[in-house]
Amino acid sequence: MAFTAARLLNILPSAVIVGSMVTAFGVPATASAAAAPAAPVPYIVAIDAGHGGSPDNGHPDQLFDPGSVAGNGLIEKDLTLDVARRLKARLEAEHVRVVMTRSGDQFVSIESRMAAATQAGANLFVSIHFNFFQDPTVGGSVILYPHASDKPFAQLMSDSLATRLGRYGIGNGGVMERSTLWSHAPMPAVTVEAAYLTNKNEAEQLTRDGVRDAIASGVLSGVEAQAPQIQTLKAQIVKYQKAEAARAAAASAAAAAAKSSPSLPGPSLPRGLPVMQLLVVAAMGYLLVRYRRATIPVLAFAVAVGQVAHARAGGRQPQFRTRRGVRRRRSRAPLWGGVRP
């Protein structure tokens, strides 16, 4: 069969019809809006404020543990909670998630403290304490660790505290293994004995906010030395938060613009009926009438394409049915028009 110009003119409108059918009736677009990135997972540090709880005459069975008491009246349980809160604020400023084993003056068992840190998935565990010794001349900060694998963390913490506290006359007492403390910790753990309450000079220094801030800052530096990824995560979190704020601002601006823009007078199409689809359907109707002979097979193909697209969009496999026992009759008309060879 010769490929004539008349047949080409019939084929071209048929191709337009196929494209129109696909556009108008739901072949899903391959390009979709990029999903928003997942929020970065922050680093988690458990802060344990040592001791806690007060006696209650109304409940004589209630447990309490004040810790050591200095000659100037400072109580260890109050100092540990105060420093823990200062440390918490500094860690959160670095976008670290903080888990406090106690947030007030209450008694918490050793088992419950570690359980809180473990259940939260803490990456590090830092217990805040203050030391006590019979000899009042002994002083300095001491870092205790439960296992040999925790010694590097303890050494980093000791060096950081020595840098911060040396200016206040609180020396560096080094590190010491203490297997009876936090022996079941699944994460690196240290106990910070920041100063001696039995040392008159150090106890006096601990009454100053500047010294307590120095302890918190020293512990923060020790944590960041152990976990340098905190700064990388901070940058990622800040970037994510800025992107989220920009998306929220854009959505709010778009909603405000849509709300404030006046609607144009005049007739409008029913909601849910796009103008583009109406124009496509009208063009399809014209082409079907004008090139009816050429469009019969193409229309069948377009319907099949639409069925496949609809089925796949719904997560189903397309199915086609035929009637058995019915013999198809060939059309006497040429398929694409023109003269039969």
GROMACS .gro file of C-alpha atoms in nm:
model
  341
    1MET     CA    1   0.000   0.000   0.000
    2ALA     CA    2   0.148   0.331  -0.106
    3PHE     CA    3   0.220   0.587   0.164
    4THR     CA    4   0.042   0.892   0.022
    5ALA     CA    5   0.016   1.247   0.152
    6ALA     CA    6  -0.354   1.190   0.220
    7ARG     CA    7  -0.277   0.904   0.452
    8LEU     CA    8  -0.017   1.115   0.631
    9LEU     CA    9  -0.280   1.383   0.687
   10ASN     CA   10  -0.505   1.118   0.838
   11ILE     CA   11  -0.230   0.980   1.065
   12LEU     CA   12  -0.123   1.316   1.206
   13PRO     CA   13  -0.468   1.406   1.347
   14SER     CA   14  -0.492   1.055   1.488
   15ALA     CA   15  -0.167   1.106   1.676
   16VAL     CA   16  -0.305   1.434   1.810
   17ILE     CA   17  -0.611   1.246   1.933
   18VAL     CA   18  -0.397   0.991   2.118
   19GLY     CA   19  -0.201   1.268   2.289
   20SER     CA   20  -0.522   1.449   2.376
   21MET     CA   21  -0.679   1.139   2.525
   22VAL     CA   22  -0.373   1.069   2.737
   23THR     CA   23  -0.351   1.431   2.855
   24ALA     CA   24  -0.719   1.466   2.934
   25PHE     CA   25  -0.792   1.138   3.102
   26GLY     CA   26  -0.535   1.069   3.356
   27VAL     CA   27  -0.199   0.928   3.256
   28PRO     CA   28  -0.013   1.014   3.577
   29ALA     CA   29   0.271   1.261   3.547
   30THR     CA   30   0.614   1.113   3.599
   31ALA     CA   31   0.756   1.425   3.754
   32SER     CA   32   0.637   1.481   4.108
   33ALA     CA   33   0.722   1.732   4.371
   34ALA     CA   34   1.033   1.636   4.561
   35ALA     CA   35   0.956   1.508   4.906
   36ALA     CA   36   1.080   1.720   5.191
   37PRO     CA   37   1.404   1.582   5.339
   38ALA     CA   38   1.385   1.400   5.668
   39ALA     CA   39   1.486   1.592   5.979
   40PRO     CA   40   1.840   1.514   6.100
   41VAL     CA   41   1.854   1.296   6.411
   42PRO     CA   42   2.017   1.495   6.695
   43TYR     CA   43   2.292   1.368   6.920
   44ILE     CA   44   2.161   1.255   7.261
   45VAL     CA   45   2.338   1.316   7.593
   46ALA     CA   46   2.210   1.197   7.929
   47ILE     CA   47   2.290   1.428   8.222
   48ASP     CA   48   2.269   1.277   8.567
   49ALA     CA   49   2.243   1.526   8.854
   50GLY     CA   50   2.379   1.321   9.143
   51HIS     CA   51   2.186   1.254   9.465
   52GLY     CA   52   1.847   1.424   9.529
   53GLY     CA   53   1.546   1.417   9.754
   54SER     CA   54   1.456   1.568  10.091
   55PRO     CA   55   1.326   1.414  10.415
   56ASP     CA   56   0.953   1.430  10.472
   57ASN     CA   57   0.820   1.386  10.826
   58GLY     CA   58   0.479   1.301  10.686
   59HIS     CA   59   0.632   1.016  10.486
   60PRO     CA   60   0.916   0.873  10.695
   61ASP     CA   61   0.968   0.588  10.448
   62GLN     CA   62   1.043   0.825  10.161
   63LEU     CA   63   1.401   0.788  10.038
   64PHE     CA   64   1.631   1.088  10.005
   65ASP     CA   65   2.000   1.142   9.939
   66PRO     CA   66   2.145   1.491   9.998
   67GLY     CA   67   2.503   1.389   9.922
   68SER     CA   68   2.791   1.573  10.089
   69VAL     CA   69   2.750   1.897  10.280
   70ALA     CA   70   3.019   2.167  10.277
   71GLY     CA   71   3.126   2.370  10.578
   72ASN     CA   72   2.966   2.680  10.425
   73GLY     CA   73   2.630   2.506  10.394
   74LEU     CA   74   2.640   2.402  10.028
   75ILE     CA   75   2.457   2.073   9.971
   76GLU     CA   76   2.579   1.845   9.696
   77LYS     CA   77   2.232   1.755   9.561
   78ASP     CA   78   2.158   2.125   9.499
   79LEU     CA   79   2.493   2.194   9.333
   80THR     CA   80   2.467   1.895   9.100
   81LEU     CA   81   2.119   1.995   8.983
   82ASP     CA   82   2.224   2.355   8.928
   83VAL     CA   83   2.527   2.259   8.718
   84ALA     CA   84   2.323   1.998   8.529
   85ARG     CA   85   2.069   2.263   8.430
   86ARG     CA   86   2.345   2.498   8.312
   87LEU     CA   87   2.498   2.216   8.110
   88LYS     CA   88   2.159   2.127   7.961
   89ALA     CA   89   2.112   2.483   7.834
   90ARG     CA   90   2.456   2.480   7.670
   91LEU     CA   91   2.403   2.143   7.504
   92GLU     CA   92   2.062   2.241   7.372
   93ALA     CA   93   2.216   2.556   7.224
   94GLU     CA   94   2.430   2.315   7.019
   95HIS     CA   95   2.110   2.133   6.909
   96VAL     CA   96   2.187   1.831   7.126
   97ARG     CA   97   1.892   1.645   7.271
   98VAL     CA   98   1.933   1.625   7.650
   99VAL     CA   99   1.789   1.359   7.881
  100MET     CA  100   1.784   1.457   8.250
  101THR     CA  101   1.774   1.168   8.495
  102ARG     CA  102   1.613   1.406   8.744
  103SER     CA  103   1.480   1.757   8.686
  104GLY     CA  104   1.392   1.845   9.045
  105ASP     CA  105   1.472   1.764   9.404
  106GLN     CA  106   1.359   1.403   9.406
  107PHE     CA  107   1.522   1.074   9.488
  108VAL     CA  108   1.595   0.858   9.183
  109SER     CA  109   1.753   0.515   9.210
  110ILE     CA  110   2.070   0.425   9.024
  111GLU     CA  111   1.878   0.170   8.817
  112SER     CA  112   1.614   0.425   8.716
  113ARG     CA  113   1.877   0.679   8.616
  114MET     CA  114   2.050   0.440   8.380
  115ALA     CA  115   1.718   0.308   8.250
  116ALA     CA  116   1.612   0.661   8.155
  117ALA     CA  117   1.934   0.715   7.961
  118THR     CA  118   1.918   0.377   7.791
  119GLN     CA  119   1.553   0.403   7.690
  120ALA     CA  120   1.618   0.746   7.539
  121GLY     CA  121   1.901   0.603   7.328
  122ALA     CA  122   2.162   0.834   7.482
  123ASN     CA  123   2.497   0.841   7.303
  124LEU     CA  124   2.685   0.959   7.614
  125PHE     CA  125   2.621   0.955   7.987
  126VAL     CA  126   2.760   1.224   8.220
  127SER     CA  127   2.698   1.215   8.595
  128ILE     CA  128   2.763   1.534   8.792
  129HIS     CA  129   2.898   1.506   9.149
  130PHE     CA  130   3.118   1.687   9.400
  131ASN     CA  131   3.384   1.514   9.605
  132PHE     CA  132   3.441   1.456   9.977
  133PHE     CA  133   3.752   1.354  10.167
  134GLN     CA  134   3.869   1.346  10.526
  135ASP     CA  135   4.175   1.557  10.452
  136PRO     CA  136   4.051   1.914  10.385
  137THR     CA  137   4.365   2.001  10.191
  138VAL     CA  138   4.285   1.756   9.911
  139GLY     CA  139   4.125   1.924   9.611
  140GLY     CA  140   4.087   1.928   9.236
  141SER     CA  141   3.850   1.783   8.980
  142VAL     CA  142   3.850   1.406   8.933
  143ILE     CA  143   3.685   1.209   8.651
  144LEU     CA  144   3.574   0.852   8.723
  145TYR     CA  145   3.504   0.592   8.454
  146PRO     CA  146   3.358   0.239   8.480
  147HIS     CA  147   3.552   0.050   8.211
  148ALA     CA  148   3.885   0.075   8.035
  149SER     CA  149   3.701   0.158   7.713
  150ASP     CA  150   3.567   0.473   7.882
  151LYS     CA  151   3.911   0.603   7.980
  152PRO     CA  152   3.964   0.813   7.661
  153PHE     CA  153   3.635   0.993   7.725
  154ALA     CA  154   3.734   1.048   8.088
  155GLN     CA  155   4.071   1.190   7.985
  156LEU     CA  156   3.911   1.436   7.742
  157MET     CA  157   3.671   1.545   8.015
  158SER     CA  158   3.954   1.588   8.265
  159ASP     CA  159   4.158   1.803   8.027
  160SER     CA  160   3.859   2.022   7.945
  161LEU     CA  161   3.773   2.083   8.311
  162ALA     CA  162   4.135   2.156   8.399
  163THR     CA  163   4.143   2.430   8.136
  164ARG     CA  164   3.827   2.592   8.270
  165LEU     CA  165   3.881   2.556   8.646
  166GLY     CA  166   4.251   2.621   8.682
  167ARG     CA  167   4.196   2.997   8.692
  168TYR     CA  168   3.981   2.950   9.004
  169GLY     CA  169   4.241   2.752   9.195
  170ILE     CA  170   4.072   2.415   9.132
  171GLY     CA  171   4.341   2.176   9.015
  172ASN     CA  172   4.335   1.870   8.792
  173GLY     CA  173   4.304   1.550   8.993
  174GLY     CA  174   4.319   1.329   8.682
  175VAL     CA  175   4.110   1.022   8.598
  176MET     CA  176   4.037   0.707   8.797
  177GLU     CA  177   3.865   0.378   8.717
  178ARG     CA  178   3.564   0.304   8.937
  179SER     CA  179   3.400  -0.018   8.821
  180THR     CA  180   3.120   0.009   9.075
  181LEU     CA  181   2.973   0.317   8.902
  182TRP     CA  182   2.761   0.277   8.587
  183SER     CA  183   2.912  -0.062   8.512
  184HIS     CA  184   2.607  -0.157   8.301
  185ALA     CA  185   2.606   0.158   8.088
  186PRO     CA  186   2.572   0.063   7.718
  187MET     CA  187   2.719   0.398   7.616
  188PRO     CA  188   3.043   0.578   7.715
  189ALA     CA  189   2.994   0.705   8.071
  190VAL     CA  190   3.187   0.923   8.314
  191THR     CA  191   3.130   1.067   8.659
  192VAL     CA  192   3.249   1.425   8.702
  193GLU     CA  193   3.366   1.503   9.055
  194ALA     CA  194   3.409   1.872   8.978
  195ALA     CA  195   3.559   1.986   9.311
  196TYR     CA  196   3.588   1.895   9.679
  197LEU     CA  197   3.323   2.027   9.915
  198THR     CA  198   3.559   1.947  10.204
  199ASN     CA  199   3.819   2.185  10.061
  200LYS     CA  200   3.746   2.528  10.203
  201ASN     CA  201   3.878   2.724   9.903
  202GLU     CA  202   3.694   2.510   9.646
  203ALA     CA  203   3.370   2.517   9.846
  204GLU     CA  204   3.392   2.894   9.857
  205GLN     CA  205   3.450   2.911   9.482
  206LEU     CA  206   3.141   2.699   9.422
  207THR     CA  207   2.921   2.975   9.564
  208ARG     CA  208   3.002   3.183   9.253
  209ASP     CA  209   2.795   3.162   8.937
  210GLY     CA  210   3.108   3.204   8.729
  211VAL     CA  211   3.260   2.886   8.869
  212ARG     CA  212   2.944   2.687   8.816
  213ASP     CA  213   2.929   2.818   8.459
  214ALA     CA  214   3.292   2.716   8.413
  215ILE     CA  215   3.211   2.362   8.525
  216ALA     CA  216   2.918   2.340   8.282
  217SER     CA  217   3.129   2.483   7.998
  218GLY     CA  218   3.413   2.244   8.078
  219VAL     CA  219   3.182   1.944   8.067
  220LEU     CA  220   3.037   2.071   7.738
  221SER     CA  221   3.387   2.093   7.589
  222GLY     CA  222   3.459   1.739   7.707
  223VAL     CA  223   3.140   1.609   7.545
  224GLU     CA  224   3.217   1.785   7.216
  225ALA     CA  225   3.574   1.653   7.222
  226GLN     CA  226   3.434   1.301   7.260
  227ALA     CA  227   3.165   1.357   6.995
  228PRO     CA  228   3.290   1.601   6.725
  229GLN     CA  229   2.993   1.503   6.508
  230ILE     CA  230   2.780   1.728   6.728
  231GLN     CA  231   2.894   2.029   6.526
  232THR     CA  232   2.820   1.855   6.195
  233LEU     CA  233   2.473   1.762   6.317
  234LYS     CA  234   2.420   2.117   6.439
  235ALA     CA  235   2.490   2.255   6.090
  236GLN     CA  236   2.254   2.001   5.934
  237ILE     CA  237   1.978   2.077   6.186
  238VAL     CA  238   2.014   2.453   6.137
  239LYS     CA  239   2.000   2.411   5.760
  240TYR     CA  240   1.691   2.190   5.787
  241GLN     CA  241   1.517   2.434   6.021
  242LYS     CA  242   1.585   2.725   5.785
  243ALA     CA  243   1.448   2.526   5.491
  244GLU     CA  244   1.138   2.433   5.691
  245ALA     CA  245   1.087   2.796   5.792
  246ALA     CA  246   1.120   2.905   5.429
  247ARG     CA  247   0.867   2.643   5.317
  248ALA     CA  248   0.625   2.747   5.590
  249ALA     CA  249   0.665   3.114   5.500
  250ALA     CA  250   0.606   3.041   5.131
  251ALA     CA  251   0.296   2.838   5.208
  252SER     CA  252   0.165   3.109   5.440
  253ALA     CA  253   0.229   3.379   5.179
  254ALA     CA  254   0.053   3.176   4.910
  255ALA     CA  255  -0.246   3.117   5.137
  256ALA     CA  256  -0.262   3.486   5.227
  257ALA     CA  257  -0.239   3.588   4.861
  258ALA     CA  258  -0.516   3.345   4.763
  259LYS     CA  259  -0.733   3.475   5.045
  260SER     CA  260  -0.677   3.842   4.971
  261SER     CA  261  -0.696   3.834   4.589
  262PRO     CA  262  -1.042   3.949   4.464
  263SER     CA  263  -1.239   3.708   4.249
  264LEU     CA  264  -1.309   3.823   3.892
  265PRO     CA  265  -1.677   3.880   3.803
  266GLY     CA  266  -1.844   3.682   3.533
  267PRO     CA  267  -1.944   3.323   3.468
  268SER     CA  268  -1.718   3.053   3.595
  269LEU     CA  269  -1.687   2.688   3.519
  270PRO     CA  270  -1.800   2.432   3.773
  271ARG     CA  271  -1.538   2.353   4.033
  272GLY     CA  272  -1.325   2.054   3.944
  273LEU     CA  273  -1.361   2.100   3.564
  274PRO     CA  274  -1.035   2.253   3.433
  275VAL     CA  275  -1.054   2.475   3.124
  276MET     CA  276  -0.763   2.292   2.959
  277GLN     CA  277  -0.942   1.961   2.976
  278LEU     CA  278  -1.257   2.114   2.822
  279LEU     CA  279  -1.055   2.251   2.533
  280VAL     CA  280  -0.887   1.915   2.481
  281VAL     CA  281  -1.220   1.734   2.481
  282ALA     CA  282  -1.363   1.984   2.231
  283ALA     CA  283  -1.064   1.935   2.003
  284MET     CA  284  -1.106   1.561   2.031
  285GLY     CA  285  -1.469   1.587   1.930
  286TYR     CA  286  -1.386   1.792   1.623
  287LEU     CA  287  -1.112   1.553   1.515
  288LEU     CA  288  -1.338   1.253   1.564
  289VAL     CA  289  -1.598   1.403   1.334
  290ARG     CA  290  -1.352   1.533   1.077
  291TYR     CA  291  -1.133   1.224   1.055
  292ARG     CA  292  -1.376   0.958   1.168
  293ARG     CA  293  -1.250   0.686   0.937
  294ALA     CA  294  -0.888   0.722   1.049
  295THR     CA  295  -0.965   0.759   1.417
  296ILE     CA  296  -1.146   0.432   1.484
  297PRO     CA  297  -0.831   0.219   1.547
  298VAL     CA  298  -0.647   0.509   1.709
  299LEU     CA  299  -0.940   0.577   1.942
  300ALA     CA  300  -0.939   0.212   2.046
  301PHE     CA  301  -0.568   0.236   2.116
  302ALA     CA  302  -0.619   0.554   2.318
  303VAL     CA  303  -0.890   0.391   2.527
  304ALA     CA  304  -0.659   0.098   2.592
  305VAL     CA  305  -0.383   0.336   2.699
  306GLY     CA  306  -0.625   0.512   2.931
  307GLN     CA  307  -0.730   0.181   3.087
  308VAL     CA  308  -0.370   0.078   3.146
  309ALA     CA  309  -0.286   0.416   3.298
  310HIS     CA  310  -0.593   0.411   3.522
  311ALA     CA  311  -0.521   0.058   3.641
  312ARG     CA  312  -0.157   0.131   3.717
  313ALA     CA  313  -0.244   0.453   3.898
  314GLY     CA  314  -0.470   0.246   4.125
  315GLY     CA  315  -0.202  -0.019   4.182
  316ARG     CA  316  -0.384  -0.283   3.973
  317GLN     CA  317  -0.295  -0.487   3.669
  318PRO     CA  318  -0.490  -0.391   3.355
  319GLN     CA  319  -0.738  -0.654   3.234
  320PHE     CA  320  -0.895  -0.679   2.887
  321ARG     CA  321  -1.195  -0.899   2.807
  322THR     CA  322  -1.304  -1.042   2.473
  323ARG     CA  323  -1.620  -1.221   2.377
  324ARG     CA  324  -1.559  -1.579   2.280
  325GLY     CA  325  -1.730  -1.729   1.982
  326VAL     CA  326  -1.782  -1.396   1.806
  327ARG     CA  327  -1.612  -1.375   1.474
  328ARG     CA  328  -1.478  -1.035   1.390
  329ARG     CA  329  -1.577  -0.890   1.059
  330ARG     CA  330  -1.324  -0.699   0.858
  331SER     CA  331  -1.426  -0.352   0.763
  332ARG     CA  332  -1.476  -0.301   0.399
  333ALA     CA  333  -1.342   0.051   0.429
  334PRO     CA  334  -0.968   0.115   0.396
  335LEU     CA  335  -0.794   0.145   0.730
  336TRP     CA  336  -0.622   0.476   0.670
  337GLY     CA  337  -0.830   0.607   0.383
  338GLY     CA  338  -0.726   0.629   0.025
  339VAL     CA  339  -0.756   0.363  -0.245
  340ARG     CA  340  -0.724  -0.006  -0.170
  341PRO     CA  341  -0.421  -0.150  -0.355
   0.00000   0.00000   0.00000
